[in-house]
XYZ file of C-alpha atoms in Angstrom:
138
model
C 85.831 106.580 90.983
C 89.364 106.924 92.321
C 90.023 108.411 95.763
C 93.458 109.638 96.864
C 94.270 110.061 100.560
C 97.245 112.298 101.389
C 98.108 111.879 105.060
C 101.276 111.012 106.982
C 99.372 109.118 109.689
C 99.349 105.419 108.777
C 96.595 104.306 111.227
C 94.341 107.074 109.882
C 95.111 106.010 106.309
C 94.325 102.388 107.133
C 90.960 103.312 108.660
C 90.037 105.737 105.868
C 90.877 103.230 103.151
C 88.976 100.474 104.953
C 85.949 102.757 105.365
C 85.849 103.676 101.672
C 86.355 100.067 100.606
C 83.536 98.885 102.910
C 81.232 101.566 101.480
C 81.993 100.319 97.961
C 82.064 103.832 96.547
C 85.427 103.700 94.746
C 87.028 101.359 92.227
C 90.499 102.497 93.311
C 91.749 103.884 96.629
C 95.294 105.216 96.738
C 97.104 106.280 99.888
C 100.243 108.413 99.942
C 102.009 109.650 103.056
C 103.440 112.979 101.908
C 102.706 115.945 99.702
C 105.719 115.107 97.529
C 104.518 111.539 97.007
C 101.084 112.914 96.081
C 102.639 115.187 93.460
C 104.518 112.197 92.035
C 101.256 110.249 91.894
C 99.445 113.083 90.109
C 102.256 113.679 87.617
C 103.130 110.016 87.049
C 106.740 110.503 88.164
C 108.979 108.901 90.746
C 107.681 105.575 91.961
C 104.451 106.093 89.983
C 106.281 106.408 86.650
C 103.273 107.427 84.528
C 101.462 104.090 84.592
C 97.863 105.308 84.442
C 96.410 101.809 84.436
C 97.756 101.071 87.917
C 97.621 104.677 89.095
C 94.428 106.290 87.778
C 93.847 110.009 88.101
C 91.867 110.694 91.285
C 88.359 112.085 91.200
C 88.490 112.968 94.885
C 91.436 113.887 97.110
C 91.365 113.978 100.900
C 94.280 116.164 102.006
C 95.680 116.377 105.533
C 96.817 119.842 106.592
C 99.551 118.976 109.092
C 102.271 116.776 107.618
C 106.038 116.941 108.041
C 108.197 118.055 105.146
C 105.451 119.422 102.923
C 102.191 120.266 104.683
C 98.810 120.495 103.004
C 99.176 124.204 102.260
C 102.587 123.712 100.617
C 101.151 120.808 98.597
C 98.412 123.153 97.360
C 101.017 125.713 96.255
C 102.645 123.040 94.060
C 99.297 121.569 92.977
C 98.117 124.936 91.665
C 101.114 125.021 89.305
C 100.294 121.657 87.712
C 99.097 121.659 84.090
C 95.299 121.770 83.820
C 95.016 118.187 82.556
C 96.653 116.882 85.760
C 94.189 118.586 88.082
C 91.029 119.118 86.022
C 87.802 118.181 87.775
C 89.491 116.806 90.888
C 87.494 117.526 94.027
C 89.752 118.221 97.002
C 88.643 118.074 100.632
C 90.938 119.074 103.480
C 90.967 116.847 106.545
C 92.219 118.077 109.873
C 92.322 117.578 113.598
C 93.091 121.289 113.940
C 90.739 123.461 115.948
C 92.243 126.598 114.417
C 89.436 128.575 112.705
C 92.067 130.204 110.466
C 92.637 126.843 108.747
C 88.986 126.555 107.758
C 88.907 130.188 106.623
C 92.029 129.685 104.495
C 90.522 126.532 102.977
C 87.325 128.396 102.086
C 89.382 131.059 100.309
C 91.383 128.551 98.242
C 89.759 127.813 94.878
C 91.229 124.287 94.816
C 89.479 123.262 98.059
C 85.888 122.056 97.798
C 85.390 121.095 101.430
C 86.860 121.119 104.910
C 86.188 118.229 107.293
C 87.425 117.051 110.663
C 89.160 113.752 111.288
C 88.360 110.997 111.759
C 86.477 110.604 108.507
C 82.956 109.269 109.008
C 80.629 107.431 106.577
C 78.121 110.317 106.745
C 80.820 112.778 105.638
C 81.825 110.611 102.688
C 78.163 110.194 101.675
C 77.629 113.960 101.907
C 80.651 114.647 99.684
C 79.697 111.967 97.169
C 76.097 113.185 96.995
C 77.237 116.751 96.411
C 80.014 116.171 93.876
C 79.434 112.669 92.487
C 75.679 111.978 92.558
C 76.082 109.216 89.978
C 78.147 107.202 92.495
C 75.556 107.274 95.268
């Protein structure tokens, strides 16, 4: 299993990656700090230059809503335009510190979003997501 974290907050990324690695639930954990970098990762362009061996396609994406430049919603607009083979079967969960109920409602209405969770990410949340979408990993 490959997990991709898209979040501009480096301490959060460090903790999330450490948590997933300690749980032993992924063979590859990738962290990117912007929506644009995430699109490059998914399409194998830019600094990721289509090397699938070092940059495997994610099974699960954790996407931050509030990022500078390209926020989570703008990333989703671009993501939805990707060819099917670049997004097929990827489970995407939005992560947020936002208390705005409109964010959760918008996430529920977006077909690309499979879940909506609050930061910081907790082991119980990861287990819940893995049990629901990747029972073979648990």
